[in-house]
PDB file of C-alpha atoms in Angstrom:
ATOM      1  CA  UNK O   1      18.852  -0.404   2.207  1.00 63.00           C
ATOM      2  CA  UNK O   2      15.673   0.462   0.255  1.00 77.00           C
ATOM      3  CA  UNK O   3      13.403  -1.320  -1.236  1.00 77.00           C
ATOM      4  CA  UNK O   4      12.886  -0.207  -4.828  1.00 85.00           C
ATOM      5  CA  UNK O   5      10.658  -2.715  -5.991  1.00 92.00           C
ATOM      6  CA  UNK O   6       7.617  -1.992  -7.643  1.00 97.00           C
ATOM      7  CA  UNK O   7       3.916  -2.847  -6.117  1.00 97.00           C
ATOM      8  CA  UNK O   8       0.830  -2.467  -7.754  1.00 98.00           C
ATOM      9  CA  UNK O   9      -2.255  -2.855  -6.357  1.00 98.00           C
ATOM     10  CA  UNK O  10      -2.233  -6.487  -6.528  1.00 98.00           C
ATOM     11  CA  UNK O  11       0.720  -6.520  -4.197  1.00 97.00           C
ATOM     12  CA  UNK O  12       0.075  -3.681  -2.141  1.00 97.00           C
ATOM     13  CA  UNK O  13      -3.347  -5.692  -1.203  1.00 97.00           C
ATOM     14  CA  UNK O  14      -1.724  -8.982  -0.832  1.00 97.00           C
ATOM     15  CA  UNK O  15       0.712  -7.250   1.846  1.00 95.00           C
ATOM     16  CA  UNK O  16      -2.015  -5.608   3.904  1.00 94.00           C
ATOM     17  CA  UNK O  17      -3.945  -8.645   3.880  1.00 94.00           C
ATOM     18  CA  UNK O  18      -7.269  -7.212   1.733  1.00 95.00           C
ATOM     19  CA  UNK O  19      -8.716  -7.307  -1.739  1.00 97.00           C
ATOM     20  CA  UNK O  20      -7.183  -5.718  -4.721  1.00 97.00           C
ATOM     21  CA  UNK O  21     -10.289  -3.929  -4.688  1.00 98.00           C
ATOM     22  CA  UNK O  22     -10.090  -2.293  -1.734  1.00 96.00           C
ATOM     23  CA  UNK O  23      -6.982  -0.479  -2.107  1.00 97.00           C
ATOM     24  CA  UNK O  24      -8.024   0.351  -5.369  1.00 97.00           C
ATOM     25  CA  UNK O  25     -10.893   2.316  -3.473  1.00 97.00           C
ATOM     26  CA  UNK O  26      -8.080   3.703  -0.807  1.00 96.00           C
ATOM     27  CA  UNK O  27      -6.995   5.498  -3.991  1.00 96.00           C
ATOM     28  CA  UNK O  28     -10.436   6.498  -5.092  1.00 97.00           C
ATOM     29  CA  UNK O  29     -10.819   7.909  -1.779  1.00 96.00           C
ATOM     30  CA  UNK O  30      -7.637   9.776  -1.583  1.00 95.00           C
ATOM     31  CA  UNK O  31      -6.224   7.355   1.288  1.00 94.00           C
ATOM     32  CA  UNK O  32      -2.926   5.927  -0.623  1.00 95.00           C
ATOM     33  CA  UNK O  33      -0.072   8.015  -1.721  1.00 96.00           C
ATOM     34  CA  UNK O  34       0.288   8.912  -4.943  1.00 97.00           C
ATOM     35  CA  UNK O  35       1.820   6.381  -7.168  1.00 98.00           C
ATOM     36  CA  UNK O  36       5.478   6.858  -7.572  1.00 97.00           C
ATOM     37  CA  UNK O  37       4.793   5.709 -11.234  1.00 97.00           C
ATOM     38  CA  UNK O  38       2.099   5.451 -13.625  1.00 97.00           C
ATOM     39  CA  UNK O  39       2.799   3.457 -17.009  1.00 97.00           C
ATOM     40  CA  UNK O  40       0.453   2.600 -19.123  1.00 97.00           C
ATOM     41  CA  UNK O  41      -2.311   4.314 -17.176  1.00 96.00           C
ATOM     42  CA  UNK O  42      -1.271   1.712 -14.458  1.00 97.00           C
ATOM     43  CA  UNK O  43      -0.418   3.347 -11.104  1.00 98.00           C
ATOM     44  CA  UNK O  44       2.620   1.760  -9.138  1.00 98.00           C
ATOM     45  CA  UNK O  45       4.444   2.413  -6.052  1.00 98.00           C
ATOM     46  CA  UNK O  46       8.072   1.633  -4.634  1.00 97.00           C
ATOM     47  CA  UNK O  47       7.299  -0.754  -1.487  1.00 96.00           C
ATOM     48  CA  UNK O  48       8.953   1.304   0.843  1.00 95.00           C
ATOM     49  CA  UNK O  49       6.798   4.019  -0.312  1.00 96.00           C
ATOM     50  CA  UNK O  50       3.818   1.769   0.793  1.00 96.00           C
ATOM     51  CA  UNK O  51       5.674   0.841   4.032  1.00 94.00           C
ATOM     52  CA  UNK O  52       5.699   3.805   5.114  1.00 94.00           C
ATOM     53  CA  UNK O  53       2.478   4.767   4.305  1.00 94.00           C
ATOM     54  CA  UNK O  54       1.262   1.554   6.651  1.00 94.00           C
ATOM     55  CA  UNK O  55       3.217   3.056   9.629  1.00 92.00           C
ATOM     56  CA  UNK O  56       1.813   6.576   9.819  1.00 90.00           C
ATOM     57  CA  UNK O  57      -1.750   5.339   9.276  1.00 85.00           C
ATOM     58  CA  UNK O  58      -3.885   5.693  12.497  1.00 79.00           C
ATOM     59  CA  UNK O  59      -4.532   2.489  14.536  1.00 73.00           C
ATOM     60  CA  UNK O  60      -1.164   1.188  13.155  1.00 64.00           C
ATOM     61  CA  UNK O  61       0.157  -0.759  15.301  1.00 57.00           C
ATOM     62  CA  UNK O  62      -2.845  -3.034  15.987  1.00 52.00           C
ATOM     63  CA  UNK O  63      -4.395  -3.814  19.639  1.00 49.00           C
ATOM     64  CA  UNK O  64      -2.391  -3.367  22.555  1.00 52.00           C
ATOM     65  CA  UNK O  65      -4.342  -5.357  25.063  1.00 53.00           C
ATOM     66  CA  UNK O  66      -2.698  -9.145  24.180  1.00 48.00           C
ATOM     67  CA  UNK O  67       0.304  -9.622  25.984  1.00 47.00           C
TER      68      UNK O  67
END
């Protein structure tokens, strides 16, 4: 099943736990995908597309070491 819904950065931030602002720099810096849809000048992306982004960042996974 996919998830087709879309995310801006607003929800995108709110899922990865930071500011709106910072993922908005992610993009400045080249670090997000590119959006799956811009409208309006407004970039979106599907949230699978950002879920899969989150697993093949490095460090994903978080610490190892707390069992």
């Amino acid at each position: 099943m996919t998830d087709r819904r879309l995310w801006s950065y607003k929800e995108i931030a709110a899922h990865i736990r930071v500011q709106p602002d910072t993922v908005r720099s992610y993009r400045k810096h080249g670090l997000l995908p590119q959006p799956d849809l811009v409208e309006g000048g407004r970039p979106y992306w599907f949230a699978d597309t950002i879920r899969t982004w989150l697993a093949q960042r490095p460090g994903h996974g978080g610490r190892r070491d707390k069992d």
